[in-house]
Tab-separated table of C-alpha atoms and ligand atoms in Angstrom:
chain	number	residue	atom	x	y	z
A	1	MET	CA	0.105	0.531	0.159
A	2	SER	CA	1.477	2.932	-1.103
A	3	GLY	CA	-1.275	5.751	0.035
A	4	LEU	CA	-2.174	7.262	3.240
A	5	VAL	CA	-3.415	5.498	6.030
A	6	VAL	CA	-5.589	6.974	9.208
A	7	VAL	CA	-5.702	5.115	11.986
A	8	GLY	CA	-8.710	5.557	13.893
A	9	ALA	CA	-12.578	6.069	12.550
A	10	GLY	CA	-13.440	8.704	14.967
A	11	PRO	CA	-14.863	11.967	14.032
A	12	VAL	CA	-11.044	13.126	13.379
A	13	GLY	CA	-9.836	10.015	11.210
A	14	LEU	CA	-13.222	10.373	9.069
A	15	THR	CA	-12.438	13.993	8.565
A	16	ALA	CA	-8.859	13.123	7.441
A	17	GLY	CA	-10.116	10.202	5.453
A	18	LEU	CA	-12.638	12.693	3.444
A	19	ALA	CA	-9.936	15.629	3.156
A	20	ALA	CA	-7.532	12.718	1.312
A	21	LEU	CA	-10.691	11.615	-1.089
A	22	SER	CA	-11.529	14.873	-1.824
A	23	ARG	CA	-7.787	15.862	-2.618
A	24	GLY	CA	-7.761	12.332	-5.103
A	25	THR	CA	-5.401	10.783	-2.182
A	26	PRO	CA	-5.603	7.112	-2.073
A	27	VAL	CA	-6.484	6.274	1.459
A	28	THR	CA	-7.271	4.320	4.180
A	29	VAL	CA	-8.645	3.736	7.273
A	30	LEU	CA	-8.121	1.168	9.843
A	31	GLU	CA	-9.792	0.849	12.872
A	32	ALA	CA	-9.542	-1.262	16.053
A	33	GLU	CA	-13.316	-1.584	16.925
A	34	PRO	CA	-16.232	-3.677	14.864
A	35	PRO	CA	-18.506	-1.323	12.364
A	36	THR	CA	-21.233	-2.316	14.589
A	37	ARG	CA	-20.085	-0.752	17.851
A	38	VAL	CA	-22.327	1.693	19.653
A	39	ARG	CA	-20.238	4.717	20.920
A	40	PRO	CA	-21.789	5.740	24.597
A	41	GLY	CA	-23.258	8.986	25.523
A	42	SER	CA	-23.255	12.827	23.583
A	43	ARG	CA	-19.856	13.701	24.232
A	44	ALA	CA	-18.261	16.326	21.767
A	45	ILE	CA	-21.859	17.973	21.179
A	46	PHE	CA	-20.831	21.708	19.869
A	47	VAL	CA	-19.795	21.684	15.340
A	48	HIS	CA	-18.658	25.039	15.330
A	49	GLN	CA	-19.078	26.810	11.612
A	50	ALA	CA	-15.650	26.590	10.707
A	51	SER	CA	-16.680	22.553	11.210
A	52	LEU	CA	-19.316	23.225	9.232
A	53	ARG	CA	-17.942	25.038	6.422
A	54	THR	CA	-14.697	22.272	6.313
A	55	PHE	CA	-17.363	19.484	5.542
A	56	GLU	CA	-19.825	21.172	3.292
A	57	ARG	CA	-16.254	21.993	1.464
A	58	LEU	CA	-15.071	18.273	1.612
A	59	ARG	CA	-18.434	16.670	0.614
A	60	PRO	CA	-20.324	19.129	-0.863
A	61	GLY	CA	-24.130	19.185	1.097
A	62	LEU	CA	-22.409	17.670	4.550
A	63	GLY	CA	-21.560	20.614	6.621
A	64	ARG	CA	-25.892	21.608	5.605
A	65	GLN	CA	-26.798	18.262	6.324
A	66	LEU	CA	-25.127	18.255	9.255
A	67	ALA	CA	-26.685	21.616	10.553
A	68	ALA	CA	-30.048	20.757	10.089
A	69	ASP	CA	-29.785	17.448	11.918
A	70	GLY	CA	-28.038	19.067	14.839
A	71	LEU	CA	-29.933	21.793	16.978
A	72	VAL	CA	-29.222	25.658	17.115
A	73	TRP	CA	-30.367	27.795	19.577
A	74	SER	CA	-30.802	32.105	19.966
A	75	THR	CA	-31.080	32.492	23.777
A	76	ARG	CA	-27.742	31.912	26.266
A	77	ARG	CA	-28.221	32.985	30.100
A	78	THR	CA	-26.091	32.655	33.240
A	79	LEU	CA	-27.923	32.729	36.613
A	80	TRP	CA	-26.224	33.353	39.775
A	81	ALA	CA	-27.078	31.532	42.837
A	82	GLY	CA	-30.413	30.693	41.027
A	83	ARG	CA	-31.407	34.023	39.742
A	84	GLN	CA	-31.326	35.118	35.878
A	85	VAL	CA	-28.231	38.652	35.834
A	86	TYR	CA	-27.772	38.023	31.389
A	87	ALA	CA	-29.503	36.588	28.541
A	88	ARG	CA	-29.263	37.560	25.095
A	89	THR	CA	-31.073	36.182	22.313
A	90	TYR	CA	-29.214	36.432	18.859
A	91	GLY	CA	-31.309	37.759	15.815
A	92	ARG	CA	-32.826	35.278	13.155
A	93	ARG	CA	-29.757	34.671	10.651
A	94	PRO	CA	-29.903	34.638	6.545
A	95	ALA	CA	-31.686	30.645	5.971
A	96	ALA	CA	-28.753	30.435	3.456
A	97	ASP	CA	-26.139	30.657	5.444
A	98	LEU	CA	-24.471	27.985	7.241
A	99	PRO	CA	-25.314	29.057	11.109
A	100	PRO	CA	-22.940	29.637	13.967
A	101	PHE	CA	-22.499	25.876	14.976
A	102	THR	CA	-25.050	22.630	15.440
A	103	SER	CA	-25.509	20.712	18.506
A	104	LEU	CA	-25.829	17.213	18.465
A	105	PRO	CA	-24.710	13.706	19.337
A	106	GLN	CA	-21.613	12.870	18.155
A	107	THR	CA	-22.170	9.644	17.654
A	108	LEU	CA	-24.722	10.697	14.890
A	109	LEU	CA	-22.285	13.322	13.800
A	110	GLU	CA	-19.558	10.112	13.243
A	111	GLU	CA	-22.463	8.275	11.460
A	112	ARG	CA	-23.373	11.186	8.964
A	113	LEU	CA	-19.421	11.351	8.097
A	114	ARG	CA	-18.645	7.855	7.903
A	115	ARG	CA	-22.094	7.103	5.836
A	116	ALA	CA	-20.648	10.087	3.780
A	117	TYR	CA	-16.355	8.923	4.054
A	118	GLU	CA	-18.412	5.726	2.259
A	119	GLU	CA	-20.462	6.861	-0.766
A	120	ALA	CA	-17.242	8.656	-1.757
A	121	GLY	CA	-15.741	5.243	-2.189
A	122	GLY	CA	-13.990	5.272	1.248
A	123	ARG	CA	-12.849	1.989	2.773
A	124	ILE	CA	-12.781	1.547	6.748
A	125	VAL	CA	-10.731	-1.663	7.378
A	126	TRP	CA	-12.444	-2.937	10.999
A	127	ASN	CA	-11.496	-5.175	13.863
A	128	THR	CA	-8.042	-3.300	12.856
A	129	PRO	CA	-6.036	-2.628	16.042
A	130	VAL	CA	-3.064	-0.951	15.144
A	131	THR	CA	0.119	-1.692	17.733
A	132	GLY	CA	2.336	1.108	16.149
A	133	VAL	CA	4.341	2.352	13.471
A	134	ASP	CA	8.216	1.848	12.246
A	135	PRO	CA	8.449	5.038	9.601
A	136	GLY	CA	11.458	4.881	7.585
A	137	PRO	CA	13.061	6.745	4.705
A	138	ASP	CA	10.917	5.320	1.735
A	139	GLY	CA	7.209	5.238	3.975
A	140	VAL	CA	5.880	3.701	7.030
A	141	ARG	CA	5.043	0.120	7.870
A	142	VAL	CA	1.640	0.096	10.212
A	143	ARG	CA	1.525	-2.632	12.368
A	144	THR	CA	-1.313	-4.552	13.190
A	145	ALA	CA	-2.496	-6.612	16.463
A	146	ASP	CA	-2.604	-10.032	14.225
A	147	GLY	CA	0.488	-9.892	13.817
A	148	GLY	CA	0.690	-8.493	9.992
A	149	GLY	CA	0.994	-4.934	8.657
A	150	THR	CA	0.489	-2.417	6.074
A	151	ASP	CA	2.710	-0.397	4.355
A	152	ALA	CA	1.926	3.488	3.492
A	153	SER	CA	3.370	6.982	2.330
A	154	HIS	CA	2.070	8.132	5.670
A	155	VAL	CA	-0.036	7.902	8.224
A	156	VAL	CA	-2.672	10.296	10.145
A	157	ALA	CA	-2.893	9.192	13.516
A	158	ALA	CA	-6.505	9.826	14.998
A	159	ASP	CA	-6.326	6.725	17.232
A	160	GLY	CA	-7.334	9.034	20.242
A	161	ALA	CA	-6.507	9.774	23.888
A	162	ARG	CA	-4.553	6.672	24.535
A	163	SER	CA	-3.216	6.742	20.581
A	164	ALA	CA	-0.870	3.088	20.107
A	165	VAL	CA	0.604	5.084	17.868
A	166	ARG	CA	1.977	8.199	19.753
A	167	ARG	CA	2.982	5.389	22.413
A	168	SER	CA	5.013	3.167	19.754
A	169	LEU	CA	6.736	6.980	18.656
A	170	GLY	CA	7.518	7.714	22.149
A	171	ILE	CA	6.457	10.574	22.238
A	172	PRO	CA	4.909	11.584	25.327
A	173	LEU	CA	2.508	15.026	26.359
A	174	ALA	CA	3.184	17.845	27.662
A	175	GLY	CA	0.786	19.936	30.136
A	176	THR	CA	-1.285	19.244	33.583
A	177	THR	CA	-4.378	18.335	34.224
A	178	SER	CA	-6.760	20.220	37.015
A	179	GLY	CA	-7.733	18.893	40.237
A	180	SER	CA	-11.707	19.511	39.276
A	181	ASP	CA	-13.660	16.775	38.239
A	182	PHE	CA	-16.803	17.069	36.462
A	183	VAL	CA	-19.637	14.628	36.020
A	184	VAL	CA	-21.670	15.075	32.792
A	185	VAL	CA	-24.796	13.893	32.424
A	186	ASP	CA	-27.409	12.675	29.432
A	187	VAL	CA	-30.778	13.189	29.360
A	188	ALA	CA	-33.710	12.675	26.602
A	189	ASP	CA	-36.135	15.101	25.732
A	190	ALA	CA	-38.447	15.184	28.435
A	191	ALA	CA	-42.307	14.893	26.889
A	192	HIS	CA	-42.645	18.731	27.301
A	193	PRO	CA	-39.292	20.038	26.556
A	194	LEU	CA	-38.110	23.076	27.758
A	195	PRO	CA	-37.141	25.726	25.195
A	196	PRO	CA	-33.722	25.411	23.718
A	197	GLU	CA	-31.327	27.421	25.510
A	198	ARG	CA	-28.122	27.043	26.996
A	199	VAL	CA	-28.238	28.255	30.236
A	200	PHE	CA	-24.654	28.553	32.714
A	201	HIS	CA	-25.837	28.057	36.487
A	202	TYR	CA	-22.880	29.737	39.180
A	203	ARG	CA	-23.764	28.220	42.159
A	204	HIS	CA	-26.830	26.770	41.511
A	205	PRO	CA	-28.485	26.121	45.112
A	206	GLY	CA	-29.828	22.765	44.312
A	207	VAL	CA	-27.003	21.227	43.951
A	208	GLY	CA	-24.982	22.422	47.143
A	209	GLY	CA	-23.568	26.241	45.039
A	210	ARG	CA	-21.476	24.287	41.919
A	211	ASN	CA	-21.829	25.256	38.899
A	212	VAL	CA	-23.776	23.646	36.195
A	213	LEU	CA	-24.022	24.135	32.336
A	214	LEU	CA	-27.099	22.745	30.597
A	215	VAL	CA	-26.746	22.652	27.033
A	216	PRO	CA	-29.447	21.477	24.563
A	217	PHE	CA	-28.078	18.933	22.241
A	218	ARG	CA	-31.021	16.996	19.117
A	219	GLY	CA	-32.787	14.864	21.266
A	220	GLY	CA	-31.741	15.277	24.932
A	221	TRP	CA	-29.846	17.569	27.322
A	222	ARG	CA	-26.058	17.690	28.444
A	223	VAL	CA	-25.910	18.525	31.867
A	224	ASP	CA	-22.514	19.083	33.218
A	225	LEU	CA	-21.247	19.820	36.895
A	226	GLN	CA	-18.566	21.217	38.305
A	227	CYS	CA	-17.331	19.181	41.525
A	228	ALA	CA	-14.648	19.537	44.051
A	229	ASP	CA	-12.420	16.238	43.227
A	230	GLU	CA	-12.932	12.578	42.129
A	231	GLU	CA	-14.772	11.288	45.034
A	232	GLU	CA	-17.420	13.891	44.990
A	233	ALA	CA	-17.414	13.239	41.264
A	234	ALA	CA	-17.821	9.726	42.045
A	235	ASP	CA	-21.007	10.447	44.645
A	236	PHE	CA	-22.904	12.744	42.183
A	237	ALA	CA	-22.290	10.351	39.035
A	238	GLY	CA	-23.381	7.605	40.684
A	239	ASP	CA	-27.011	8.802	41.873
A	240	PRO	CA	-27.889	11.624	39.129
A	241	ASP	CA	-31.544	11.004	39.641
A	242	GLY	CA	-30.735	12.779	43.573
A	243	TRP	CA	-29.713	15.896	41.997
A	244	LEU	CA	-31.196	16.366	38.554
A	245	ALA	CA	-34.772	17.232	39.078
A	246	ASP	CA	-33.473	20.206	41.413
A	247	VAL	CA	-31.471	21.192	37.686
A	248	LEU	CA	-33.694	19.918	35.074
A	249	PRO	CA	-36.747	18.532	36.537
A	250	GLY	CA	-38.938	15.208	34.930
A	251	HIS	CA	-36.082	14.317	32.233
A	252	GLU	CA	-34.710	10.809	31.849
A	253	VAL	CA	-30.941	9.931	32.461
A	254	THR	CA	-29.159	8.170	29.615
A	255	TRP	CA	-25.848	8.680	30.127
A	256	VAL	CA	-23.723	9.204	33.079
A	257	SER	CA	-19.682	9.870	32.750
A	258	ARG	CA	-16.604	11.635	34.278
A	259	TYR	CA	-13.737	13.687	33.158
A	260	ARG	CA	-11.114	16.078	33.987
A	261	PHE	CA	-9.598	18.672	32.527
A	262	HIS	CA	-6.346	18.103	31.033
A	263	GLN	CA	-3.898	20.892	28.968
A	264	ARG	CA	-2.270	18.520	27.035
A	265	VAL	CA	-0.158	18.298	23.695
A	266	ALA	CA	2.477	15.866	22.357
A	267	GLU	CA	6.264	17.243	22.316
A	268	ARG	CA	5.718	16.815	18.723
A	269	LEU	CA	3.146	16.549	16.738
A	270	VAL	CA	5.485	14.502	13.725
A	271	ASP	CA	8.048	11.793	13.722
A	272	GLY	CA	11.424	12.501	13.258
A	273	ARG	CA	10.989	10.888	9.201
A	274	HIS	CA	7.898	13.098	8.909
A	275	ARG	CA	5.858	10.032	7.802
A	276	VAL	CA	3.768	10.428	10.681
A	277	LEU	CA	1.550	12.651	11.830
A	278	LEU	CA	-0.542	13.016	14.908
A	279	ALA	CA	-4.203	14.275	14.949
A	280	GLY	CA	-7.490	15.038	17.193
A	281	GLU	CA	-6.854	13.458	20.595
A	282	ALA	CA	-3.797	11.713	19.632
A	283	ALA	CA	-2.032	14.706	19.464
A	284	HIS	CA	-3.578	17.093	22.169
A	285	LEU	CA	-6.306	16.745	24.951
A	286	PHE	CA	-8.289	19.736	25.964
A	287	PRO	CA	-11.041	20.649	28.636
A	288	PRO	CA	-14.589	20.250	26.679
A	289	PHE	CA	-15.517	23.951	27.583
A	290	GLY	CA	-15.233	26.291	24.963
A	291	ALA	CA	-15.695	22.817	22.118
A	292	ARG	CA	-12.422	22.562	21.092
A	293	GLY	CA	-11.484	18.796	21.043
A	294	MET	CA	-12.932	17.805	18.135
A	295	ASN	CA	-13.726	21.141	16.738
A	296	SER	CA	-9.899	21.330	16.696
A	297	GLY	CA	-9.674	17.611	15.662
A	298	ILE	CA	-11.590	18.250	12.329
A	299	ALA	CA	-8.577	21.229	11.749
A	300	ASP	CA	-6.026	19.155	12.061
A	301	ALA	CA	-7.500	16.206	10.195
A	302	VAL	CA	-7.454	18.742	6.846
A	303	ALA	CA	-4.000	20.177	7.543
A	304	ALA	CA	-2.383	17.068	7.802
A	305	VAL	CA	-3.765	15.202	4.671
A	306	ASP	CA	-3.097	18.932	3.247
A	307	ALA	CA	0.656	18.869	4.705
A	308	VAL	CA	1.603	15.445	3.318
A	309	ALA	CA	-0.231	16.233	-0.107
A	310	ASP	CA	1.883	19.200	-0.234
A	311	GLY	CA	5.204	18.116	1.014
A	312	ASP	CA	6.063	19.944	3.924
A	313	VAL	CA	4.878	17.571	7.201
A	314	GLY	CA	7.078	20.006	9.495
A	315	ARG	CA	4.484	22.773	8.726
A	316	TYR	CA	1.924	20.397	10.220
A	317	ASP	CA	4.331	19.970	13.398
A	318	ARG	CA	4.777	24.160	13.380
A	319	GLU	CA	0.957	25.230	13.006
A	320	ARG	CA	-1.155	22.614	14.816
A	321	ARG	CA	0.972	22.540	17.612
A	322	ALA	CA	1.234	26.527	18.152
A	323	ALA	CA	-2.573	26.197	17.471
A	324	ALA	CA	-2.894	22.910	19.970
A	325	TRP	CA	-0.879	25.363	23.040
A	326	GLN	CA	-3.689	28.080	22.122
A	327	ASN	CA	-6.360	26.180	22.366
A	328	CYS	CA	-4.933	24.718	25.536
A	329	ARG	CA	-3.990	28.409	26.802
A	330	ALA	CA	-7.901	29.535	26.143
A	331	ALA	CA	-9.142	26.471	28.103
A	332	GLY	CA	-6.485	27.186	30.614
A	333	ALA	CA	-8.213	30.554	31.386
A	334	ALA	CA	-11.618	29.086	30.874
A	335	CYS	CA	-10.718	26.871	33.700
A	336	ALA	CA	-9.534	29.218	36.235
A	337	HIS	CA	-12.472	31.250	35.758
A	338	LEU	CA	-14.478	27.825	36.948
A	339	LEU	CA	-12.005	26.711	39.660
A	340	ALA	CA	-12.098	30.423	40.886
A	341	ARG	CA	-9.710	29.394	43.559
A	342	GLY	CA	-8.373	32.703	44.038
A	343	ARG	CA	-9.774	35.503	46.774
A	344	ARG	CA	-9.754	38.180	43.903
A	345	ASP	CA	-11.000	35.599	41.433
A	346	ARG	CA	-14.497	34.893	43.056
A	347	LEU	CA	-14.768	38.668	44.247
A	348	ARG	CA	-14.517	39.415	40.559
A	349	GLN	CA	-17.633	37.080	39.290
A	350	ARG	CA	-19.358	38.169	42.596
A	351	GLY	CA	-18.946	41.353	41.243
A	352	ALA	CA	-20.074	40.823	38.007
A	353	ALA	CA	-22.876	39.291	38.996
A	354	LEU	CA	-24.147	42.123	41.175
A	355	LEU	CA	-23.595	44.334	38.215
A	356	ALA	CA	-24.403	42.355	35.371
A	357	PRO	CA	-28.408	42.822	35.511
A	358	PHE	CA	-27.812	46.442	35.155
A	359	TRP	CA	-23.989	46.800	32.937
A	360	GLU	CA	-23.993	44.521	29.888
A	361	PRO	CA	-20.692	44.187	29.349
A	362	ALA	CA	-20.549	42.522	33.209
A	363	GLY	CA	-22.776	39.953	32.669
A	364	ARG	CA	-21.197	39.359	29.329
A	365	TRP	CA	-18.287	38.601	30.901
A	366	LEU	CA	-19.917	36.391	33.488
A	367	ASP	CA	-21.632	34.488	30.608
A	368	SER	CA	-18.770	33.810	28.624
A	369	ALA	CA	-15.498	33.366	30.920
A	370	PRO	CA	-16.184	29.601	31.552
A	371	PHE	CA	-15.733	29.279	27.785
A	372	GLY	CA	-12.553	31.057	27.163
A	373	PRO	CA	-11.238	33.431	25.175
A	374	PRO	CA	-13.822	33.929	22.331
A	375	LEU	CA	-12.793	31.850	19.081
A	376	ARG	CA	-11.708	34.613	17.156
A	377	LYS	CA	-8.639	35.322	19.123
A	378	VAL	CA	-8.001	31.961	19.189
A	379	ARG	CA	-7.656	29.359	15.507
A	380	TYR	CA	-8.653	25.948	16.911
B	1	LIG	C1	-17.212	12.487	28.598
B	1	LIG	C2	-16.331	13.254	27.736
B	1	LIG	C3	-17.213	14.267	27.582
B	1	LIG	C4	-16.531	14.907	25.713
B	1	LIG	N1	-16.999	16.249	25.972
B	1	LIG	C5	-16.295	16.937	24.573
B	1	LIG	C6	-17.522	18.394	24.683
B	1	LIG	O1	-18.334	18.726	25.196
B	1	LIG	N2	-16.858	19.074	23.563
B	1	LIG	C7	-15.721	18.661	22.892
B	1	LIG	O2	-15.102	19.058	22.336
B	1	LIG	N3	-15.025	17.242	23.180
B	1	LIG	C8	-15.703	16.638	24.069
B	1	LIG	N4	-15.521	15.732	24.519
B	1	LIG	C9	-13.931	14.722	23.277
B	1	LIG	C10	-13.896	14.616	22.364
B	1	LIG	O3	-14.874	13.181	22.086
B	1	LIG	C11	-12.881	14.154	21.114
B	1	LIG	O4	-12.638	15.523	21.141
B	1	LIG	C12	-13.482	13.390	20.235
B	1	LIG	O5	-13.893	12.076	20.368
B	1	LIG	C13	-11.825	13.417	19.764
B	1	LIG	O6	-11.945	12.811	18.388
B	1	LIG	P1	-11.087	11.681	17.827
B	1	LIG	O7	-11.407	11.363	17.169
B	1	LIG	O8	-9.703	12.453	17.716
B	1	LIG	O9	-10.749	10.571	18.875
B	1	LIG	P2	-11.311	9.575	19.289
B	1	LIG	O10	-13.245	9.972	19.455
B	1	LIG	O11	-11.234	8.778	20.539
B	1	LIG	O12	-11.659	8.642	17.803
B	1	LIG	C14	-10.478	7.752	18.167
B	1	LIG	C15	-10.513	6.053	17.365
B	1	LIG	O13	-9.946	5.529	17.098
B	1	LIG	C16	-10.464	4.110	17.317
B	1	LIG	N5	-8.844	3.401	18.114
B	1	LIG	C17	-8.075	3.672	19.127
B	1	LIG	N6	-6.851	2.767	19.326
B	1	LIG	C18	-6.573	2.113	17.906
B	1	LIG	C19	-6.108	1.644	17.900
B	1	LIG	N7	-4.602	1.222	18.503
B	1	LIG	N8	-6.198	0.945	16.476
B	1	LIG	C20	-7.342	1.617	15.736
B	1	LIG	N9	-8.223	2.190	15.612
B	1	LIG	C21	-7.763	2.600	17.419
B	1	LIG	C22	-10.427	4.422	18.304
B	1	LIG	O14	-11.892	2.949	18.557
B	1	LIG	C23	-12.283	5.403	18.101
B	1	LIG	O15	-12.977	5.238	16.900
B	1	LIG	C24	-15.498	14.576	25.520
B	1	LIG	C25	-15.271	12.957	25.527
B	1	LIG	C26	-15.977	12.684	26.607
B	1	LIG	C27	-14.815	11.459	26.871
């Protein structure tokens, strides 16, 4: 095999596959799991406009289809101790434009990407865990768990946070992990659904003054509860019905998980011979606030395929590593805001909450700070 091999059929690997096909580059995706797998939970629900545009460009109609599949809300609310202090409703947009985002479960996004990739003639080899790669001067040998392997000109490793490819290259992740834990709960739409609005609660009285984010997506709601530590998160995750009734009454729990805030980037995004390119969570881990993880992985995938086609893999390492660190810093700012560990940070938040009902900038700051600096200031 002399073409491109993509490891992993997650959102990033499938985007790399679509990008390769759109350039006429022969490509094969190797996936560890079977085609019948069930991926749990909503996970990355927020697809930015830039990603929709990418999909539309790679496969005309796909961005629009995803936009229509998802949910687009126009109101954001911020509450402090149960009382609304800020709300913003955006005007209608021209129907011909792609929306600023769409909110849909990652499973649905993956299903659509997979279908688009296969319809475009792409091939996925399922049940094929990759155990490592051996880059050489003329190509790269991809080793698989069955003891065999395949040869490729280049590899895009999109095999997720525990990337076997990254480990086989001995590339460590630099960065930090915060000590705070989040519980994430998916709930199904109730018989009488609430209006689809993004709501951020500072110090929700129903959960002992913890911060809670509510985000609607097509078919349900995603609830993120901020906890002090692992133990507390385990308690809340163990009994979601016990507290959810106070946060989102009348909804049925469909998935519960926990996560930590990681701000980590691989020390190099390419191997020494410029044959293997790490993309998505194989290359970096960000906190989910700000929806940078998957969206930046989609940008990685396209940049990786472009860099291979242009014969400038070094550019990929420079540009996407810089983008990953920018995302880390932005996510770090969001993380520091949410944790509000210092007295000054807490006073600032409280002051903004007092001012917000009367002074729009305070409300806007309180509303947007948990998501980090605006994306127009951060390349993702
Ligand atoms: C609880 C939770 C909540 C999240 N919330 C958000 C959020 O709100 N916003 C956000 O942006 N992101 C969120 N994420 C992260 C988001 O899910 C990831 O950014 C996204 O899945 C990354 O895509 P990926 O393709 O890089 O990796 P993955 O989705 O992990 O896909 C990797 C693929 O590679 C395959 N694979 C793994 N190892 C091998 C191997 N050795 N050989 C072959 N194939 C292999 C896997 O089976 C999988 O198909 C969340 C994640 C979790 C777990």
